[in-house]
Tab-separated table of C-alpha atoms in Angstrom:
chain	number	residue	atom	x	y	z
P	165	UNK	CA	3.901	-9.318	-21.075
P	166	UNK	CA	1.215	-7.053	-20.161
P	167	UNK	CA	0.831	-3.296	-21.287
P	168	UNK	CA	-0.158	-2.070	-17.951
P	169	UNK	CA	3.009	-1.728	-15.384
P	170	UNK	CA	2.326	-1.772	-11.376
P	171	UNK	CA	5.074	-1.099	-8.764
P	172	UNK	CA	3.938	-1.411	-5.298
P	173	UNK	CA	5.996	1.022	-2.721
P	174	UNK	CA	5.613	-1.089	0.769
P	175	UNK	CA	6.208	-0.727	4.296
P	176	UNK	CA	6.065	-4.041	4.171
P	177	UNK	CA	3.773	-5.755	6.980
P	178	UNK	CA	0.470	-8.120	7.004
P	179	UNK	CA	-1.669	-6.002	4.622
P	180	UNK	CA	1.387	-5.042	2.093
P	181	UNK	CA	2.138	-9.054	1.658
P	182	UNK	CA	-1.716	-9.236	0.740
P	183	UNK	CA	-0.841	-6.733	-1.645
P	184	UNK	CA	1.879	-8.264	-3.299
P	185	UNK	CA	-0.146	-11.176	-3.948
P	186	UNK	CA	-3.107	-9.611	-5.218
P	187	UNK	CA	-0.240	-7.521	-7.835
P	188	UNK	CA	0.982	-10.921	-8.854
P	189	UNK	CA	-2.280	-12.707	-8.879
P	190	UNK	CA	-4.046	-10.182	-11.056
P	191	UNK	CA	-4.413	-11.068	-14.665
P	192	UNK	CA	-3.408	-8.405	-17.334
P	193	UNK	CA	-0.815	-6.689	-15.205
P	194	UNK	CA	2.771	-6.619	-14.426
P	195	UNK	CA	4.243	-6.142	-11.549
P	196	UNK	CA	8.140	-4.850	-12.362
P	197	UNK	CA	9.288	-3.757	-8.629
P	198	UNK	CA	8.762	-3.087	-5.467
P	199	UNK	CA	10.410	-0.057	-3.355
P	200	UNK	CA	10.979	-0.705	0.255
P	201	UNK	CA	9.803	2.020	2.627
P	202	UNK	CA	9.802	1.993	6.166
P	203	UNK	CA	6.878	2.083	8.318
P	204	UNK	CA	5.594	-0.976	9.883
P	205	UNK	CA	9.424	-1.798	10.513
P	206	UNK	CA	12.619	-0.387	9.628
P	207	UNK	CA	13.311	-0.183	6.025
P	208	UNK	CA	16.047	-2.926	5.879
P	209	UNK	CA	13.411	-5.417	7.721
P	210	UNK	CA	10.181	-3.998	5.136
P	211	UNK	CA	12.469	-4.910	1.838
P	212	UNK	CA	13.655	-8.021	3.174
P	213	UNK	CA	10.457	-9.096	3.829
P	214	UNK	CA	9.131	-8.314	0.043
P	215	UNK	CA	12.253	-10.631	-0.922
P	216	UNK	CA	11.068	-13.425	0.866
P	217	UNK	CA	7.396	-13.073	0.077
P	218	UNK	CA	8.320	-12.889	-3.466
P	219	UNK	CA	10.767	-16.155	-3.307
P	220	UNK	CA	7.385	-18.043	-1.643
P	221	UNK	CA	5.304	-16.557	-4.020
P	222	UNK	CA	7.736	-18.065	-7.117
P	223	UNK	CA	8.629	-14.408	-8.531
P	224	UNK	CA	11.861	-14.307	-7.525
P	225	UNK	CA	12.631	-12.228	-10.541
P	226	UNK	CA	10.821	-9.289	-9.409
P	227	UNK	CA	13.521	-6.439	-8.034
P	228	UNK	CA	12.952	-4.524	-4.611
P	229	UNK	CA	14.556	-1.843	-4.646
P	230	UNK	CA	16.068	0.305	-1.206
P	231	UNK	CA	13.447	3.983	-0.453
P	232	UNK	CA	14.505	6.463	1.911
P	233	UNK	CA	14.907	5.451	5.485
P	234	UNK	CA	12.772	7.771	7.438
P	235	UNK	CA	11.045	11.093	6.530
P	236	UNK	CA	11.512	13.904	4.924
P	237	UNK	CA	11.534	15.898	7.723
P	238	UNK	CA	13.692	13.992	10.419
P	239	UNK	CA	17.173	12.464	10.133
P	240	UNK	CA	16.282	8.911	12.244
P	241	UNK	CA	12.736	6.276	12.146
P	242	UNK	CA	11.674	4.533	15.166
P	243	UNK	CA	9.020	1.797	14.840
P	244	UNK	CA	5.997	2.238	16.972
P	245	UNK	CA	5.067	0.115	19.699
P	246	UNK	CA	1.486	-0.693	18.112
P	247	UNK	CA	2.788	-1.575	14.746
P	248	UNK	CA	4.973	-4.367	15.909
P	249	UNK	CA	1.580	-5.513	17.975
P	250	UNK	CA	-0.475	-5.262	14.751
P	251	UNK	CA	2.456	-6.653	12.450
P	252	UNK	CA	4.336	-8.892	14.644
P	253	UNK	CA	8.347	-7.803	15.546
P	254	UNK	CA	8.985	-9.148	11.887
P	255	UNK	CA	6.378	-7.098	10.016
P	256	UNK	CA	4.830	-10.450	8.601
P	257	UNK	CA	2.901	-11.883	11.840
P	258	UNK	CA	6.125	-13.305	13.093
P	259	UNK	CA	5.766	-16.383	10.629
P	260	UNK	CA	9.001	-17.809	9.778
P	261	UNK	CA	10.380	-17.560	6.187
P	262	UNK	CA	13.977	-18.685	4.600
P	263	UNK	CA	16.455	-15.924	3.970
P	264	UNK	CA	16.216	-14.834	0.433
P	265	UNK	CA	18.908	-15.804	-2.313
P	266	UNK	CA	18.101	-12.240	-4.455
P	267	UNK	CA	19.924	-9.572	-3.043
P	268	UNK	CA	18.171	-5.979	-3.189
P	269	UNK	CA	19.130	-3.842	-6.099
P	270	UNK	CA	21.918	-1.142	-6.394
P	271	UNK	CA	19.741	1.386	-8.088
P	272	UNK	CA	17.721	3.543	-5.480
P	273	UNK	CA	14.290	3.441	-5.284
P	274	UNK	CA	13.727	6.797	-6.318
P	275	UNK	CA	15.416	6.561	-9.683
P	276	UNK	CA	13.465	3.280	-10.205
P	277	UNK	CA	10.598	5.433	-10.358
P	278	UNK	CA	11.868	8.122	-12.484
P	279	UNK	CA	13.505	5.800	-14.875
P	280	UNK	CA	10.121	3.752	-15.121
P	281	UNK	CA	7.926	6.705	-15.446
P	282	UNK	CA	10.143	7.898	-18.670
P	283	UNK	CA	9.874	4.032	-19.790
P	284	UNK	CA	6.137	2.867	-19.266
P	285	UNK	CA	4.534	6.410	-19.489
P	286	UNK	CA	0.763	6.563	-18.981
P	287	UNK	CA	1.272	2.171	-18.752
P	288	UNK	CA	2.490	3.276	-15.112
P	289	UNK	CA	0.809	2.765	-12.385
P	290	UNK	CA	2.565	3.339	-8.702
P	291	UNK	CA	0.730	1.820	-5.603
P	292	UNK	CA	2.164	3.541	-2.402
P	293	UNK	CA	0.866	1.626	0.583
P	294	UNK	CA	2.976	3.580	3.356
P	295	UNK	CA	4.228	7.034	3.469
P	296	UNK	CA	4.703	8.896	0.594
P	297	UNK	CA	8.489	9.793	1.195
P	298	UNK	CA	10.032	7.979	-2.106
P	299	UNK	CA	7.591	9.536	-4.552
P	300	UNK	CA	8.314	12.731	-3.047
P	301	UNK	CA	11.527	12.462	-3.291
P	302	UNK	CA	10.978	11.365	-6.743
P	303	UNK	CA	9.027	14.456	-7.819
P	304	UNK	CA	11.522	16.662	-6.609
P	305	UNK	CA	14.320	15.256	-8.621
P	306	UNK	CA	12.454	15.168	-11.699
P	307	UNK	CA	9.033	17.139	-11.832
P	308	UNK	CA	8.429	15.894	-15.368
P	309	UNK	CA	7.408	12.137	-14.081
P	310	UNK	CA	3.916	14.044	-12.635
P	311	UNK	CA	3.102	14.435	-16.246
P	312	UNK	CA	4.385	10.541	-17.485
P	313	UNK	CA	2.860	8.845	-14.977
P	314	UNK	CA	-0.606	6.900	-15.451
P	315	UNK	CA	-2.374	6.769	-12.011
P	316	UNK	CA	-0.866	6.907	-8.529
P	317	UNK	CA	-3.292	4.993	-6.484
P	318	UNK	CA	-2.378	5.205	-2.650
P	319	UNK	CA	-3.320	3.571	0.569
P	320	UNK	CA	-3.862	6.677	3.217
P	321	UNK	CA	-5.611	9.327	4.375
P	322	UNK	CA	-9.324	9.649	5.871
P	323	UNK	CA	-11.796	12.219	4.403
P	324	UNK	CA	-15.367	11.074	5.978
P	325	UNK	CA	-13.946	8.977	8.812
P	326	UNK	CA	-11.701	9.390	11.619
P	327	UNK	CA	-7.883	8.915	11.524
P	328	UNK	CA	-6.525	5.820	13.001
P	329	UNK	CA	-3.105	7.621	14.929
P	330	UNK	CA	-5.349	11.101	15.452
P	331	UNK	CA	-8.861	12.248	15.299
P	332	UNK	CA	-7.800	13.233	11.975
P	333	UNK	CA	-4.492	11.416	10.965
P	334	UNK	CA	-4.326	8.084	8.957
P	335	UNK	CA	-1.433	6.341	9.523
P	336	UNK	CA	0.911	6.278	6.611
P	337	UNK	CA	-0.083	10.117	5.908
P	338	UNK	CA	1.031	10.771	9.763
P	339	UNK	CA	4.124	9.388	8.597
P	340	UNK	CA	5.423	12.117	6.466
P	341	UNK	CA	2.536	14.506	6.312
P	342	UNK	CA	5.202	16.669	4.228
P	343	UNK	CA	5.841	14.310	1.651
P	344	UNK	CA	2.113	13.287	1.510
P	345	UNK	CA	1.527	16.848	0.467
P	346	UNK	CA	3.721	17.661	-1.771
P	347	UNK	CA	2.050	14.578	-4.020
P	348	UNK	CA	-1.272	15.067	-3.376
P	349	UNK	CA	-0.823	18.863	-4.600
P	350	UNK	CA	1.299	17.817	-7.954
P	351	UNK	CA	-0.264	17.410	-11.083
P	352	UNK	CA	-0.221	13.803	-10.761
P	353	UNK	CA	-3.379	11.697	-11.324
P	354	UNK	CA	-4.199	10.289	-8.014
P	355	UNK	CA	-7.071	7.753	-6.575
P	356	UNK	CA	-7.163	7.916	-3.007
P	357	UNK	CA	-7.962	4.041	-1.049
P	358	UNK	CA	-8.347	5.490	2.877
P	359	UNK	CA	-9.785	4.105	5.711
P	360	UNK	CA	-13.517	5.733	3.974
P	361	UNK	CA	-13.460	2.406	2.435
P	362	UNK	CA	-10.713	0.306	3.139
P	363	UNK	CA	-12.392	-0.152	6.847
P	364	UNK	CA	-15.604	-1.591	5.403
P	365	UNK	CA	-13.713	-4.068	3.063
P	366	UNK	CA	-12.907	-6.922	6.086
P	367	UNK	CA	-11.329	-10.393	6.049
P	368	UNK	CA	-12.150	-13.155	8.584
P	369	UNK	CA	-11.106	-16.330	9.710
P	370	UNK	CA	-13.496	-18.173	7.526
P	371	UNK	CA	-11.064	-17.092	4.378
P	372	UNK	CA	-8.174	-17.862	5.629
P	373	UNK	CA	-8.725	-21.840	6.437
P	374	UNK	CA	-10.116	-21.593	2.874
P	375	UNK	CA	-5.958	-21.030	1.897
P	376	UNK	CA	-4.491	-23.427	4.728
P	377	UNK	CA	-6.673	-25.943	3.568
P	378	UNK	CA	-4.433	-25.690	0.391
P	379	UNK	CA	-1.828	-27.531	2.458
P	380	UNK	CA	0.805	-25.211	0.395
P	381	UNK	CA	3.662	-23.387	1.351
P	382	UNK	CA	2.186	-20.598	0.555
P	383	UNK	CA	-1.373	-21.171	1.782
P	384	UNK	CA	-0.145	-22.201	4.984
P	385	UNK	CA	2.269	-19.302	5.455
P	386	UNK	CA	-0.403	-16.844	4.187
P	387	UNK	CA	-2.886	-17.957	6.339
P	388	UNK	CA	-0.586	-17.846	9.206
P	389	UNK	CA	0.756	-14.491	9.217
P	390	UNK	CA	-3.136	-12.982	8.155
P	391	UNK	CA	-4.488	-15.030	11.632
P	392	UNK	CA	-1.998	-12.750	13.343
P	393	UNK	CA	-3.533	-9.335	11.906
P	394	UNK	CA	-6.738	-10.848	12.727
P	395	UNK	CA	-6.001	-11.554	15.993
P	396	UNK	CA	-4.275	-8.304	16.763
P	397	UNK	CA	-7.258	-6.512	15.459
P	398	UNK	CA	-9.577	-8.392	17.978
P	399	UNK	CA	-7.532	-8.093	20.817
P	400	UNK	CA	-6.623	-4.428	20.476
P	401	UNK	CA	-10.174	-3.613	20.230
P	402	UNK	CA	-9.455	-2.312	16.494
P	403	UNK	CA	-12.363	-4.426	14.987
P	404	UNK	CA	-13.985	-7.436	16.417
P	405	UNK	CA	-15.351	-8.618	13.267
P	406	UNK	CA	-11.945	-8.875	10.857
P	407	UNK	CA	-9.376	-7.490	9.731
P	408	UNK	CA	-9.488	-4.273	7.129
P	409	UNK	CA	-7.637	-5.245	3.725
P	410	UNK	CA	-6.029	-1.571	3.219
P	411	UNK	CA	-3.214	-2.193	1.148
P	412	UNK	CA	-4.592	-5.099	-1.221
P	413	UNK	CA	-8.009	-2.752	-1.821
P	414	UNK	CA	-5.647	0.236	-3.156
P	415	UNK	CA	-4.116	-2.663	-5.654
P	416	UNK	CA	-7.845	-3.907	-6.645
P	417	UNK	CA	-8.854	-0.268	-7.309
P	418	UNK	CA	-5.646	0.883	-9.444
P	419	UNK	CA	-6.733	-2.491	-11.563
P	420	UNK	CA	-10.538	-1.641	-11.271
P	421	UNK	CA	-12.008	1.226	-10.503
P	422	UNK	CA	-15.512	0.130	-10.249
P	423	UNK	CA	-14.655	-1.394	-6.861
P	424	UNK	CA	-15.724	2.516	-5.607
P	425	UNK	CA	-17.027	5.540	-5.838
P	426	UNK	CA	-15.357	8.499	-5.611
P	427	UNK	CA	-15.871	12.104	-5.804
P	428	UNK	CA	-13.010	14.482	-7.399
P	429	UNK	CA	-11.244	17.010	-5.354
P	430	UNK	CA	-8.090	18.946	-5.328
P	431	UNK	CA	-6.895	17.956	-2.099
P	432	UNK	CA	-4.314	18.531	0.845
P	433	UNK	CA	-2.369	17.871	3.927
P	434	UNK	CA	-2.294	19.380	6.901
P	435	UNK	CA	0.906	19.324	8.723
P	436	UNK	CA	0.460	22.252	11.561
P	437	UNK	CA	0.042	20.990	15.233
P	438	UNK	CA	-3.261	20.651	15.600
P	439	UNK	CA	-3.633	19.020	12.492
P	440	UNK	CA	-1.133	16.898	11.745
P	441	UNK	CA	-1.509	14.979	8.587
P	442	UNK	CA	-5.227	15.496	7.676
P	443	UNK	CA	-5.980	14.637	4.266
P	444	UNK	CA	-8.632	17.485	2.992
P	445	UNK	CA	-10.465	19.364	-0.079
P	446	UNK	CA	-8.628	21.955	-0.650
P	447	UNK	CA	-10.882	24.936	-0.163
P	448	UNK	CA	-9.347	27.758	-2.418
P	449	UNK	CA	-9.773	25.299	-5.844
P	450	UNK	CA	-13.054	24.436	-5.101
P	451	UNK	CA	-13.974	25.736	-8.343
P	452	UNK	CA	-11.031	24.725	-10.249
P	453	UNK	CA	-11.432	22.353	-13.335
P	454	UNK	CA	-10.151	18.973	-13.672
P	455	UNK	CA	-9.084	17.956	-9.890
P	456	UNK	CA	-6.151	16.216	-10.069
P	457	UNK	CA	-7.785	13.495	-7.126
P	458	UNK	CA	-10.334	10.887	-7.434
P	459	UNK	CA	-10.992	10.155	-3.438
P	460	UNK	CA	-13.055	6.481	-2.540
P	461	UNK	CA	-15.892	6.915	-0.283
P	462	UNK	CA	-17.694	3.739	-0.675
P	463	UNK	CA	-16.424	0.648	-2.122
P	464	UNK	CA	-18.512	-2.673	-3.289
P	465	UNK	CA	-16.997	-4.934	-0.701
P	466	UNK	CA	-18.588	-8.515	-1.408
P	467	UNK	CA	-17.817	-8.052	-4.993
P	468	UNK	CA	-13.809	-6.831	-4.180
P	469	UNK	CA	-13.809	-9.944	-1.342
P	470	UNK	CA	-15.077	-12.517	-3.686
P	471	UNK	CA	-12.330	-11.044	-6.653
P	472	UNK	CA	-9.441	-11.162	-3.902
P	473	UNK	CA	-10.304	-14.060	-2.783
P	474	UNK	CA	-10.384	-15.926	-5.949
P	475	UNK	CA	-6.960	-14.178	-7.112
P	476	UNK	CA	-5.213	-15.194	-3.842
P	477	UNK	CA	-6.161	-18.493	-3.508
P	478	UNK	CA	-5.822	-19.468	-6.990
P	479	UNK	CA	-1.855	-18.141	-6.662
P	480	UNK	CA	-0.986	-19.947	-3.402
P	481	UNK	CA	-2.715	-23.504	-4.679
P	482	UNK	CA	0.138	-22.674	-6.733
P	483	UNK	CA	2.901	-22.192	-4.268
């Protein structure tokens, strides 16, 4: 049993099953849950699919636990077109996987969180990798779990690049821009993993034969369902060259934060019109002491690729 705690809060798609196997696959860290959001799918589809990957993965053990459907601010969630292109219609690069024999739990995501942050304490650390609606909702229930809470490091926002929905907008932040706020302006300690550095950090072909040459389950699979991201990348003109490892990065950094630099801020999000989910400094506590955010603006990618893929492919030789 290790000291340090992760949960991983997924939308679950190509990049968040890379995540959950860089969480398992990391030494000196336990992964105790996973809470389903929506977001690349419909929540029911996103937790199922964190069942199965954990079944191939041989953690069966490991409870997923139901978020909030949609946003805070609308009663209903539709999937967009392009995610199903990027994702597949099944969220995992259409690959094929058996239905899973754990069932998700009874407890809500949201008091997972609360009851783990009064459990672990400063051991805690929660990985959001989609919007930011269960945390919020988590914070509002119980404001004293900004305070328990270790690190919160999250996969969104864009401070020195472009948005990927909007000129300014990153995708999970466009999500629930509301939500988004409302964490990023607690008293929570927070590393932000954006497209600043999760766009450099890229994953080819090459890598993946490296894991179907396993000839495992779990190689094969893996490899699969990562050739479809790859492939959807190249052919919707996203990048020619790879495909960006958002959602495993944010894991790497909440383990190690020498992956990147940062700089500290107090920051924001924008959720008028023209603005829509941009994740900024905020200007009025410029001067304030002790910001609350540590954001990434470059990251050592060879040295992160050459760590993930040694983690990954030593788990699914495995599997």
């Amino acid at each position: 049993m290790a000291t340090k705690k992760i949960i991983l809060d997924l939308d679950t798609g190509v990049d968040d099953a890379l995540a959950i196997a860089y969480a398992l696959a990391a030494p000196d860290v336990d992964l105790i849950g996973i809470v389903a959001s929506y977001g690349n799918n419909v929540l029911d589809v996103c937790a199922e699919n964190s069942l199965k990957l954990l079944e191939l993965l041989g953690r069966p053990d490991i409870p997923v636990y139901k978020g909030l459907p949609h946003s805070s601010t609308t009663d209903h969630f539709d999937v967009m077109q392009v995610s199903l292109d990027i994702h597949g219609n099944n969220g995992i690069g259409d690959i094929d996987l058996p239905t899973p024999q754990r069932e998700l739990e009874t407890m809500s995501g949201v008091d997972f969180y609360i009851e783990a942050a009064h459990q672990y304490g400063e051991d805690l650390i929660i990985i959001p990798t989609g919007p930011m609606t269960n945390l919020a909702a988590a914070l509002a229930k119980d404001p004293e779990i900004a305070h328990l809470i270790g690190n919160v490091t999250f996969m969104g926002g864009a401070l020195t690049v472009e948005g990927n929905v909007t000129d300014v907008a990153e995708a999970n932040i466009n999500q629930d821009a509301e939500a988004a706020n409302a964490v990023l302006t607690s008293d929570l300690p927070l590393t932000m993993v954006g497209l600043d550095v999760t766009l450099r950090t890229l994953l080819t072909k090459q890598e993946t034969a490296k894991w179907r040459a396993l000839g495992t389950k779990a190689g094969i699979a893996y490899a699969d369902l990562t050739d479809f991201y790859i492939d959807a990348y190249y052919n919707l003109d996203i990048d020619k060259n790879g495909c960006a490892l958002h959602d495993p990065l944010a894991v790497g950094v909440s383990l190690d934060p020498s992956f990147v630099q940062t700089i500290s801020l107090f920051m924001k999000v924008i959720y008028d019109e023209h603005n829509y989910a941009r994740t900024i400094g905020d200007k009025n506590r410029l001067n304030d002491p002790n910001p609350n955010t540590k954001v990434a603006v470059t990251v050592d990618k060879d040295r992160y690729l050459a760590t993930f893929m040694d983690y990954l492919t030593k788990l699914f030789a495995q599997h």
